[in-house]
Tab-separated table of C-alpha atoms in Angstrom:
chain	number	residue	atom	x	y	z
A	252	UNK	CA	-7.147	-20.413	-8.246
A	253	UNK	CA	-9.431	-20.161	-5.184
A	254	UNK	CA	-6.861	-22.314	-3.333
A	255	UNK	CA	-4.198	-19.845	-4.285
A	256	UNK	CA	-6.248	-16.970	-3.225
A	257	UNK	CA	-6.831	-18.535	0.113
A	258	UNK	CA	-3.159	-18.373	0.718
A	259	UNK	CA	-2.968	-14.655	-0.044
A	260	UNK	CA	-2.215	-12.384	2.991
A	261	UNK	CA	-4.854	-9.693	3.126
A	262	UNK	CA	-5.282	-7.297	6.001
A	263	UNK	CA	-9.151	-8.002	6.349
A	264	UNK	CA	-9.167	-6.123	9.676
A	265	UNK	CA	-7.831	-2.890	8.236
A	266	UNK	CA	-10.995	-0.887	8.491
A	267	UNK	CA	-11.122	-1.784	12.272
A	268	UNK	CA	-7.591	-0.571	12.908
A	269	UNK	CA	-8.099	2.531	10.785
A	270	UNK	CA	-11.303	3.447	12.729
A	271	UNK	CA	-9.621	2.689	16.087
A	272	UNK	CA	-6.668	4.940	15.096
A	273	UNK	CA	-8.988	7.730	13.820
A	274	UNK	CA	-11.110	7.737	16.996
A	275	UNK	CA	-7.905	7.679	19.135
A	276	UNK	CA	-6.393	10.735	17.454
A	277	UNK	CA	-9.680	12.674	17.173
A	278	UNK	CA	-10.018	12.289	20.860
A	279	UNK	CA	-6.384	13.333	21.468
A	280	UNK	CA	-6.902	16.374	19.345
A	281	UNK	CA	-10.108	17.536	21.032
B	536	UNK	CA	10.113	23.269	-6.513
B	537	UNK	CA	6.849	22.260	-4.709
B	538	UNK	CA	5.219	24.346	-2.152
B	539	UNK	CA	2.184	23.736	-0.169
B	540	UNK	CA	0.473	22.605	2.933
B	541	UNK	CA	0.239	19.219	4.561
B	542	UNK	CA	-2.816	18.688	6.626
B	543	UNK	CA	-2.556	16.096	9.417
B	544	UNK	CA	-2.832	15.404	13.114
B	545	UNK	CA	0.344	15.785	15.100
B	546	UNK	CA	2.845	13.052	15.380
B	547	UNK	CA	1.457	11.256	12.455
B	548	UNK	CA	4.097	8.813	11.069
B	549	UNK	CA	2.369	8.799	7.723
B	550	UNK	CA	2.881	12.677	7.572
B	551	UNK	CA	6.511	12.247	8.644
B	552	UNK	CA	7.296	10.594	5.324
B	553	UNK	CA	6.218	13.525	3.381
B	554	UNK	CA	7.952	16.003	5.773
B	555	UNK	CA	11.233	14.175	5.734
B	556	UNK	CA	11.072	13.988	1.889
B	557	UNK	CA	10.553	17.739	1.782
B	558	UNK	CA	13.564	18.150	3.871
B	559	UNK	CA	15.708	16.483	1.489
B	560	UNK	CA	14.319	18.217	-1.602
B	561	UNK	CA	13.996	21.690	-0.074
B	562	UNK	CA	10.280	21.760	-0.929
B	563	UNK	CA	8.517	24.493	1.035
B	564	UNK	CA	6.064	22.637	3.206
B	565	UNK	CA	3.693	24.186	5.907
B	566	UNK	CA	2.254	21.678	8.194
B	567	UNK	CA	-1.212	22.375	9.423
B	568	UNK	CA	-1.841	20.169	12.371
B	569	UNK	CA	-3.420	22.281	15.058
B	570	UNK	CA	-6.275	24.807	15.340
B	571	UNK	CA	-7.206	27.123	13.820
B	572	UNK	CA	-5.413	25.732	10.565
B	573	UNK	CA	-6.441	22.191	11.054
B	574	UNK	CA	-8.360	20.170	13.669
B	575	UNK	CA	-8.554	16.489	13.041
B	576	UNK	CA	-12.166	15.247	13.149
B	577	UNK	CA	-13.607	18.556	12.260
B	578	UNK	CA	-11.663	20.211	9.535
B	579	UNK	CA	-11.373	16.982	7.449
B	580	UNK	CA	-15.098	16.583	7.670
B	581	UNK	CA	-15.829	20.035	6.384
B	582	UNK	CA	-17.442	20.294	2.822
B	583	UNK	CA	-14.511	22.447	1.738
B	584	UNK	CA	-11.852	19.778	2.692
B	585	UNK	CA	-14.035	16.945	1.365
B	586	UNK	CA	-14.310	18.749	-2.037
B	587	UNK	CA	-10.496	18.487	-2.284
B	588	UNK	CA	-9.876	15.267	-0.440
B	589	UNK	CA	-13.076	13.054	-0.872
B	590	UNK	CA	-12.015	10.458	1.558
B	591	UNK	CA	-11.453	12.990	4.427
B	592	UNK	CA	-8.134	11.112	5.180
B	593	UNK	CA	-4.891	12.707	6.308
B	594	UNK	CA	-2.189	13.312	5.440
B	595	UNK	CA	-3.534	15.473	2.593
B	596	UNK	CA	-1.513	17.804	0.601
B	597	UNK	CA	-2.409	20.944	-1.175
B	598	UNK	CA	0.033	22.733	-3.397
B	599	UNK	CA	0.171	26.637	-3.458
B	600	UNK	CA	-1.055	26.130	-7.047
B	601	UNK	CA	-4.122	24.299	-5.861
B	602	UNK	CA	-2.716	20.673	-6.642
B	603	UNK	CA	-4.362	18.187	-4.310
B	604	UNK	CA	-2.901	14.753	-3.298
B	605	UNK	CA	-3.844	12.185	-0.608
B	606	UNK	CA	-2.084	8.918	0.229
B	607	UNK	CA	1.136	9.562	2.152
B	608	UNK	CA	3.388	7.654	-0.358
B	609	UNK	CA	2.209	9.812	-3.215
B	610	UNK	CA	2.692	12.955	-1.209
B	611	UNK	CA	6.217	11.846	-0.195
B	612	UNK	CA	7.069	11.028	-3.847
B	613	UNK	CA	5.808	14.478	-5.019
B	614	UNK	CA	7.718	16.362	-2.301
B	615	UNK	CA	10.949	14.323	-2.943
B	616	UNK	CA	13.526	14.700	-5.600
B	617	UNK	CA	15.002	12.368	-8.225
B	618	UNK	CA	17.579	11.004	-5.856
B	619	UNK	CA	14.995	10.036	-3.225
B	620	UNK	CA	12.760	8.552	-5.910
B	621	UNK	CA	15.570	6.458	-7.462
B	622	UNK	CA	17.576	7.936	-10.311
B	623	UNK	CA	17.651	4.755	-12.492
B	624	UNK	CA	14.541	2.594	-13.537
B	625	UNK	CA	15.906	-0.226	-11.436
B	626	UNK	CA	16.431	1.997	-8.395
B	627	UNK	CA	12.993	3.561	-8.781
B	628	UNK	CA	11.390	0.093	-8.822
B	629	UNK	CA	13.302	-0.959	-5.857
B	630	UNK	CA	12.208	2.128	-4.047
B	631	UNK	CA	8.590	1.317	-4.875
B	632	UNK	CA	9.253	-2.334	-3.700
B	633	UNK	CA	10.235	-1.222	-0.211
B	634	UNK	CA	7.571	1.326	0.097
B	635	UNK	CA	4.931	-1.300	-0.687
B	636	UNK	CA	6.714	-3.622	1.662
B	637	UNK	CA	6.393	-1.195	4.476
B	638	UNK	CA	2.557	-0.911	3.876
B	639	UNK	CA	1.870	-4.683	3.321
B	640	UNK	CA	4.509	-6.348	5.493
B	641	UNK	CA	5.317	-4.075	8.418
B	642	UNK	CA	2.181	-2.006	9.126
B	643	UNK	CA	-0.360	-4.649	9.726
B	644	UNK	CA	1.535	-6.587	12.346
B	645	UNK	CA	3.166	-3.478	13.822
B	646	UNK	CA	-0.378	-2.041	14.471
B	647	UNK	CA	-1.514	-5.301	15.923
B	648	UNK	CA	1.320	-5.313	18.329
B	649	UNK	CA	1.585	-1.666	19.257
B	650	UNK	CA	-2.002	-0.422	19.148
B	651	UNK	CA	-2.984	-2.079	22.498
B	652	UNK	CA	0.146	-0.661	24.147
B	653	UNK	CA	-1.034	2.830	23.050
B	654	UNK	CA	-4.573	2.256	24.293
B	655	UNK	CA	-5.807	2.567	20.769
B	656	UNK	CA	-7.360	-1.027	20.714
B	657	UNK	CA	-8.169	-3.750	23.144
B	658	UNK	CA	-5.378	-6.282	23.869
B	659	UNK	CA	-5.820	-9.654	22.227
B	660	UNK	CA	-3.218	-12.163	23.330
B	661	UNK	CA	-3.382	-14.369	20.298
B	662	UNK	CA	-3.348	-11.317	17.753
B	663	UNK	CA	-0.383	-9.938	19.735
B	664	UNK	CA	1.655	-13.106	19.646
B	665	UNK	CA	0.900	-13.666	15.913
B	666	UNK	CA	1.896	-9.986	15.195
B	667	UNK	CA	5.217	-10.444	17.090
B	668	UNK	CA	5.995	-13.508	14.990
B	669	UNK	CA	5.109	-11.777	11.764
B	670	UNK	CA	7.383	-8.711	12.806
B	671	UNK	CA	10.275	-11.071	13.638
B	672	UNK	CA	9.929	-12.819	10.190
B	673	UNK	CA	10.039	-9.329	8.614
B	674	UNK	CA	12.916	-8.071	10.566
B	675	UNK	CA	14.866	-11.241	9.836
B	676	UNK	CA	14.422	-10.620	6.198
B	677	UNK	CA	15.357	-6.919	6.511
B	678	UNK	CA	18.383	-7.779	8.631
B	679	UNK	CA	19.700	-10.079	5.996
B	680	UNK	CA	19.213	-7.527	3.275
B	681	UNK	CA	21.043	-4.991	5.372
B	682	UNK	CA	23.994	-7.274	6.050
B	683	UNK	CA	26.109	-5.610	3.401
B	684	UNK	CA	24.110	-2.515	2.916
B	685	UNK	CA	23.954	0.857	4.516
B	686	UNK	CA	20.649	1.856	3.001
B	687	UNK	CA	17.775	-0.027	1.530
B	688	UNK	CA	18.320	1.078	-2.181
B	689	UNK	CA	21.740	2.264	-3.418
B	690	UNK	CA	24.197	4.120	-1.307
B	691	UNK	CA	22.036	7.045	-0.200
B	692	UNK	CA	18.847	7.535	1.627
B	693	UNK	CA	15.766	7.104	-0.524
B	694	UNK	CA	12.024	7.113	-0.109
B	695	UNK	CA	12.469	3.525	0.650
B	696	UNK	CA	14.340	4.272	3.845
B	697	UNK	CA	12.051	7.004	4.761
B	698	UNK	CA	8.877	4.854	4.287
B	699	UNK	CA	10.273	1.807	6.134
B	700	UNK	CA	11.750	3.843	9.116
B	701	UNK	CA	8.490	5.819	9.543
B	702	UNK	CA	6.525	2.615	9.534
B	703	UNK	CA	8.600	1.227	12.275
B	704	UNK	CA	8.892	4.239	14.561
B	705	UNK	CA	6.271	3.188	17.054
B	706	UNK	CA	7.827	-0.359	17.023
B	707	UNK	CA	11.292	0.861	17.814
B	708	UNK	CA	10.086	3.337	20.255
B	709	UNK	CA	7.606	1.143	22.004
B	710	UNK	CA	8.210	-2.533	21.556
B	711	UNK	CA	11.463	-3.366	19.886
B	712	UNK	CA	14.256	-2.825	22.063
B	713	UNK	CA	14.435	-6.341	23.557
B	714	UNK	CA	14.502	-7.641	19.923
B	715	UNK	CA	16.978	-5.110	18.517
B	716	UNK	CA	19.855	-7.189	19.757
B	717	UNK	CA	18.754	-9.951	17.460
B	718	UNK	CA	18.583	-7.570	14.361
B	719	UNK	CA	21.762	-5.636	14.540
B	720	UNK	CA	21.872	-4.564	10.898
B	721	UNK	CA	18.260	-3.257	11.138
B	722	UNK	CA	19.129	-1.377	14.313
B	723	UNK	CA	22.293	0.024	12.715
B	724	UNK	CA	20.295	1.064	9.578
B	725	UNK	CA	17.573	2.532	11.656
B	726	UNK	CA	19.798	4.602	14.009
B	727	UNK	CA	21.732	5.769	10.986
B	728	UNK	CA	18.562	6.989	9.259
B	729	UNK	CA	16.981	8.797	12.239
B	730	UNK	CA	20.253	10.600	12.824
B	731	UNK	CA	20.413	12.107	9.421
B	732	UNK	CA	19.786	15.875	9.781
B	733	UNK	CA	16.621	15.688	7.537
B	734	UNK	CA	15.208	13.015	9.745
B	735	UNK	CA	16.096	14.766	12.941
B	736	UNK	CA	14.558	17.904	11.837
B	737	UNK	CA	11.188	16.170	11.692
B	738	UNK	CA	11.324	13.527	14.198
B	739	UNK	CA	13.495	15.115	16.801
B	740	UNK	CA	15.444	12.871	19.100
B	741	UNK	CA	14.328	9.245	18.592
B	742	UNK	CA	14.799	7.037	21.597
B	743	UNK	CA	14.784	3.361	21.198
B	744	UNK	CA	12.509	2.034	23.948
B	745	UNK	CA	14.273	0.521	27.227
B	746	UNK	CA	11.433	-1.719	28.097
B	747	UNK	CA	8.846	-3.478	26.085
B	748	UNK	CA	5.604	-1.554	26.365
B	749	UNK	CA	2.511	-3.532	27.653
B	750	UNK	CA	-1.042	-3.292	27.084
B	751	UNK	CA	-2.356	0.099	28.130
B	752	UNK	CA	-5.927	-0.098	29.447
C	623	UNK	CA	13.390	-2.599	-22.743
C	624	UNK	CA	12.856	-4.865	-19.824
C	625	UNK	CA	12.896	-8.624	-20.422
C	626	UNK	CA	12.388	-11.204	-17.695
C	627	UNK	CA	10.176	-13.830	-16.040
C	628	UNK	CA	7.242	-13.233	-13.814
C	629	UNK	CA	6.647	-15.977	-11.231
C	630	UNK	CA	3.011	-16.292	-10.010
C	631	UNK	CA	0.138	-18.527	-9.547
C	632	UNK	CA	-2.432	-18.548	-12.398
C	633	UNK	CA	-5.189	-15.824	-12.335
C	634	UNK	CA	-3.353	-13.764	-9.846
C	635	UNK	CA	-4.987	-10.175	-9.971
C	636	UNK	CA	-1.665	-8.794	-8.655
C	637	UNK	CA	0.261	-10.367	-11.465
C	638	UNK	CA	-2.157	-8.994	-14.081
C	639	UNK	CA	-1.014	-5.548	-13.059
C	640	UNK	CA	2.555	-6.263	-14.265
C	641	UNK	CA	1.352	-8.246	-17.186
C	642	UNK	CA	-0.893	-5.441	-18.448
C	643	UNK	CA	1.881	-2.933	-17.948
C	644	UNK	CA	4.208	-5.064	-20.018
C	645	UNK	CA	1.590	-5.149	-22.895
C	646	UNK	CA	1.479	-1.377	-23.016
C	647	UNK	CA	5.338	-0.942	-22.837
C	648	UNK	CA	6.340	-3.912	-25.115
C	649	UNK	CA	8.484	-5.360	-22.405
C	650	UNK	CA	9.199	-9.014	-22.991
C	651	UNK	CA	7.603	-11.014	-20.192
C	652	UNK	CA	7.507	-14.703	-19.666
C	653	UNK	CA	4.891	-15.707	-17.106
C	654	UNK	CA	5.960	-18.780	-15.098
C	655	UNK	CA	2.754	-19.954	-13.346
C	656	UNK	CA	2.628	-23.707	-13.798
C	657	UNK	CA	4.852	-26.743	-13.534
C	658	UNK	CA	7.638	-27.269	-14.375
C	659	UNK	CA	8.711	-23.563	-14.453
C	660	UNK	CA	6.819	-22.791	-11.257
C	661	UNK	CA	4.623	-24.479	-8.778
C	662	UNK	CA	3.142	-22.267	-6.142
C	663	UNK	CA	3.738	-23.618	-2.681
C	664	UNK	CA	6.776	-25.513	-3.706
C	665	UNK	CA	8.996	-23.397	-5.979
C	666	UNK	CA	8.592	-20.238	-3.974
C	667	UNK	CA	9.747	-22.158	-0.857
C	668	UNK	CA	12.806	-23.483	-2.435
C	669	UNK	CA	16.200	-22.089	-1.238
C	670	UNK	CA	16.959	-20.811	-4.739
C	671	UNK	CA	13.720	-18.873	-4.925
C	672	UNK	CA	14.129	-17.418	-1.401
C	673	UNK	CA	17.628	-16.317	-2.138
C	674	UNK	CA	16.270	-13.962	-4.782
C	675	UNK	CA	12.904	-13.363	-3.168
C	676	UNK	CA	13.274	-13.675	0.599
C	677	UNK	CA	9.534	-13.407	1.549
C	678	UNK	CA	8.669	-16.117	-0.994
C	679	UNK	CA	5.797	-13.928	-2.125
C	680	UNK	CA	4.330	-13.817	-5.655
C	681	UNK	CA	4.228	-12.162	-8.064
C	682	UNK	CA	8.086	-12.029	-8.280
C	683	UNK	CA	10.010	-10.726	-11.257
C	684	UNK	CA	13.491	-11.726	-12.463
C	685	UNK	CA	15.022	-9.839	-15.253
C	686	UNK	CA	17.081	-11.706	-17.970
C	687	UNK	CA	19.945	-9.588	-16.430
C	688	UNK	CA	19.276	-11.123	-12.920
C	689	UNK	CA	17.462	-8.111	-11.613
C	690	UNK	CA	15.011	-9.273	-8.936
C	691	UNK	CA	11.892	-7.402	-7.819
C	692	UNK	CA	8.949	-8.289	-5.545
C	693	UNK	CA	5.796	-6.407	-4.766
C	694	UNK	CA	3.335	-6.067	-7.696
C	695	UNK	CA	3.229	-2.377	-7.918
C	696	UNK	CA	7.013	-2.146	-8.060
C	697	UNK	CA	7.049	-4.773	-10.819
C	698	UNK	CA	4.154	-2.999	-12.853
C	699	UNK	CA	6.044	0.249	-12.522
C	700	UNK	CA	9.350	-1.298	-13.804
C	701	UNK	CA	7.680	-3.120	-16.694
C	702	UNK	CA	5.664	0.068	-17.578
C	703	UNK	CA	6.737	3.143	-19.581
C	704	UNK	CA	6.752	6.842	-18.892
C	705	UNK	CA	3.194	7.355	-20.028
C	706	UNK	CA	1.859	4.686	-17.738
C	707	UNK	CA	3.953	6.001	-14.754
C	708	UNK	CA	2.737	9.594	-15.464
C	709	UNK	CA	4.845	11.935	-17.668
C	710	UNK	CA	4.744	14.853	-15.325
C	711	UNK	CA	5.590	15.140	-11.524
C	712	UNK	CA	2.064	15.811	-10.811
C	713	UNK	CA	0.706	13.036	-13.034
C	714	UNK	CA	3.315	10.581	-11.490
C	715	UNK	CA	2.215	11.453	-7.940
C	716	UNK	CA	-1.476	10.935	-8.789
C	717	UNK	CA	-0.669	7.598	-10.370
C	718	UNK	CA	0.935	6.602	-7.114
C	719	UNK	CA	-2.067	8.004	-5.118
C	720	UNK	CA	-4.608	5.746	-6.920
C	721	UNK	CA	-2.166	2.713	-6.766
C	722	UNK	CA	-1.996	3.168	-3.035
C	723	UNK	CA	-5.685	3.790	-2.875
C	724	UNK	CA	-6.304	0.525	-4.555
C	725	UNK	CA	-4.293	-1.393	-1.970
C	726	UNK	CA	-5.440	0.520	1.080
C	727	UNK	CA	-9.198	1.385	0.332
C	728	UNK	CA	-10.389	-1.327	-2.124
C	729	UNK	CA	-8.609	-4.578	-1.470
C	730	UNK	CA	-9.361	-4.949	2.331
C	731	UNK	CA	-13.121	-4.450	2.087
C	732	UNK	CA	-13.407	-6.014	-1.351
C	733	UNK	CA	-11.748	-9.091	-0.031
C	734	UNK	CA	-13.718	-9.251	3.143
C	735	UNK	CA	-16.917	-9.115	0.995
C	736	UNK	CA	-15.887	-11.607	-1.822
C	737	UNK	CA	-13.824	-14.246	0.128
C	738	UNK	CA	-16.681	-15.822	1.840
C	739	UNK	CA	-18.551	-16.067	-1.489
C	740	UNK	CA	-15.531	-17.982	-2.870
C	741	UNK	CA	-15.643	-20.417	0.250
C	742	UNK	CA	-12.293	-19.110	1.337
C	743	UNK	CA	-13.519	-17.623	4.658
C	744	UNK	CA	-16.169	-18.055	7.123
C	745	UNK	CA	-19.157	-15.957	6.559
C	746	UNK	CA	-19.677	-13.220	9.060
C	747	UNK	CA	-22.802	-11.157	8.556
C	748	UNK	CA	-21.477	-8.082	10.356
C	749	UNK	CA	-18.055	-8.088	8.703
C	750	UNK	CA	-19.808	-8.555	5.323
C	751	UNK	CA	-22.250	-5.700	5.785
C	752	UNK	CA	-19.379	-3.472	6.970
C	753	UNK	CA	-17.388	-4.542	4.058
C	754	UNK	CA	-20.192	-3.662	1.608
C	755	UNK	CA	-20.630	-0.202	3.266
C	756	UNK	CA	-16.849	0.452	2.834
C	757	UNK	CA	-17.011	-0.601	-0.732
C	758	UNK	CA	-19.870	1.629	-1.443
C	759	UNK	CA	-18.198	4.523	0.075
C	760	UNK	CA	-15.133	4.017	-2.119
C	761	UNK	CA	-17.221	3.483	-5.147
C	762	UNK	CA	-19.128	6.715	-4.523
C	763	UNK	CA	-15.949	8.603	-4.378
C	764	UNK	CA	-14.622	6.962	-7.605
C	765	UNK	CA	-17.802	7.571	-9.338
C	766	UNK	CA	-17.644	11.210	-8.434
C	767	UNK	CA	-14.059	11.535	-9.644
C	768	UNK	CA	-14.889	9.762	-12.950
C	769	UNK	CA	-18.041	12.071	-13.562
C	770	UNK	CA	-15.958	14.093	-16.007
C	771	UNK	CA	-12.988	11.930	-16.646
C	772	UNK	CA	-12.477	8.803	-18.856
C	773	UNK	CA	-9.370	7.644	-16.955
C	774	UNK	CA	-8.207	8.177	-13.382
C	775	UNK	CA	-5.207	10.300	-14.274
C	776	UNK	CA	-4.878	12.363	-17.471
C	777	UNK	CA	-6.428	11.508	-20.794
C	778	UNK	CA	-4.835	7.882	-21.115
C	779	UNK	CA	-4.604	4.699	-19.430
C	780	UNK	CA	-1.927	4.730	-16.720
C	781	UNK	CA	-0.663	2.484	-13.893
C	782	UNK	CA	-3.575	3.984	-11.742
C	783	UNK	CA	-6.176	2.496	-13.994
C	784	UNK	CA	-4.397	-0.722	-14.327
C	785	UNK	CA	-4.024	-1.109	-10.505
C	786	UNK	CA	-7.607	0.041	-9.586
C	787	UNK	CA	-9.140	-2.186	-12.346
C	788	UNK	CA	-7.165	-5.309	-11.246
C	789	UNK	CA	-8.052	-4.676	-7.583
C	790	UNK	CA	-11.751	-4.648	-8.543
C	791	UNK	CA	-11.866	-7.649	-10.737
C	792	UNK	CA	-13.253	-10.169	-8.400
C	793	UNK	CA	-15.745	-7.528	-7.097
C	794	UNK	CA	-17.004	-6.805	-10.673
C	795	UNK	CA	-17.141	-10.414	-11.527
C	796	UNK	CA	-18.711	-11.675	-8.291
C	797	UNK	CA	-20.564	-9.102	-6.377
C	798	UNK	CA	-21.046	-5.881	-7.943
C	799	UNK	CA	-23.558	-6.127	-10.658
C	800	UNK	CA	-26.463	-5.020	-8.590
C	801	UNK	CA	-24.437	-2.013	-7.446
C	802	UNK	CA	-23.095	-1.092	-10.797
C	803	UNK	CA	-26.276	0.635	-11.817
C	804	UNK	CA	-25.649	3.066	-8.831
C	805	UNK	CA	-22.119	3.723	-9.877
C	806	UNK	CA	-22.439	4.377	-13.824
C	807	UNK	CA	-19.210	6.204	-14.185
C	808	UNK	CA	-17.159	3.609	-12.408
C	809	UNK	CA	-18.844	0.980	-14.584
C	810	UNK	CA	-18.190	2.961	-17.795
C	811	UNK	CA	-14.594	3.355	-16.715
C	812	UNK	CA	-14.195	-0.253	-15.915
C	813	UNK	CA	-15.650	-1.490	-19.096
C	814	UNK	CA	-13.661	0.925	-21.204
C	815	UNK	CA	-10.367	-0.272	-19.492
C	816	UNK	CA	-11.098	-4.117	-19.644
C	817	UNK	CA	-11.841	-3.649	-23.405
C	818	UNK	CA	-8.488	-2.115	-24.182
C	819	UNK	CA	-6.528	-4.517	-26.250
C	820	UNK	CA	-3.771	-4.574	-23.717
C	821	UNK	CA	-6.132	-5.490	-20.861
C	822	UNK	CA	-7.898	-8.021	-23.122
C	823	UNK	CA	-4.592	-9.721	-23.962
C	824	UNK	CA	-4.174	-10.502	-20.289
C	825	UNK	CA	-7.693	-10.742	-18.742
C	826	UNK	CA	-9.519	-12.250	-21.718
C	827	UNK	CA	-13.237	-11.541	-21.751
C	828	UNK	CA	-14.260	-10.007	-18.511
C	829	UNK	CA	-17.989	-10.654	-17.662
C	830	UNK	CA	-19.784	-8.548	-14.965
C	831	UNK	CA	-21.660	-10.823	-12.786
C	832	UNK	CA	-25.419	-11.137	-13.285
C	833	UNK	CA	-26.348	-12.100	-9.919
C	834	UNK	CA	-24.767	-11.179	-6.503
C	835	UNK	CA	-22.728	-14.135	-5.301
C	836	UNK	CA	-23.647	-15.452	-1.819
C	837	UNK	CA	-21.656	-17.136	0.822
C	838	UNK	CA	-20.311	-20.363	-0.462
C	839	UNK	CA	-19.899	-22.933	2.334
């Protein structure tokens, strides 16, 4: 089942994208 | 009929889902996106806000009756109506299918592709090329599904269309025009949706981009 | 009452959501997870399968009437009942809130933490430490929510509990025991859920891990 899990598509980077988006919009909104 | 306030920063595609749903259902929705009602980065870190919305994320919805919700799909569902949610068990499940699809299949590669062009993240050539491939794969599938359909589920707009359209807004407006010729059904469906009065009331005039946006340093 | 086949690989926590929902509703669900009915990597790449499930993802559900669904949340919703989905508009929205929460707030950091311990990904100290922090933040919030509640929504198990439990299975079974003392409400709720007959019928005996799993090279 580890082999199957390895083929799963997971957005591991999501936290990085969330943070970048948050910082961007916080800056834009003063 | 629901009535409440949606806390968000301006031009938040996640908030648009809820706002468009409210247009269809007639729910009374006040949008708090600017000072003094709401300042992103400040208000959503205040103790009062965090008491109701512990993660501090937006969009966040508070009903006039005090009912609190976070997660944009949940808010859109609550502010929608039976037609938007899918009137039969099969339709309701299909709506949820496409809503999940938007979050799991569209948003990750769309973000990877678009964020550098908005200056949100550093450009990474490999990540961008992979993201473009992933987006093409998803659009190919959508294009096939929409070959004989006007909308994603049934014969009317549903939360499925709202969620998928909103997840693709930055794509269509910044990066997708050169590809849209390859996905005519998706383009037809997208243009149909954004020209519905309920979408227009929230999104205004949506222009497909003329030129592919590049990395914005 | 729904009746159909769920295609998946074995021990797929996404498939468990649908299977547990079917236990509650009494839906008749055949699970095709091994040859000859289904071989992951082969069957889901075949033209027949892709005709019904264009992305080739599992779990995938096909009803006895031919109705096809992908995306695990949609399948679980379809195979559930009104109680699981939330009987009131508020409860239904809260259920969707927690289901989205599981996908967006739990799965990414939980996977980033656990996958290296399974030898699926390279260990990256910074990424793991960040993932642990993100998981702790989420558990703190959950722990607070469950301070005065037995279940996530209302007074009975719902799709919210099913989705969040299933998203945390590998966490609780591989990495979480040393933290579970810090999140007693979450642990109480998790143990209550996995000991429900309907959960047990699908998951079997769920053992919380004794020792924190480390990177498996």
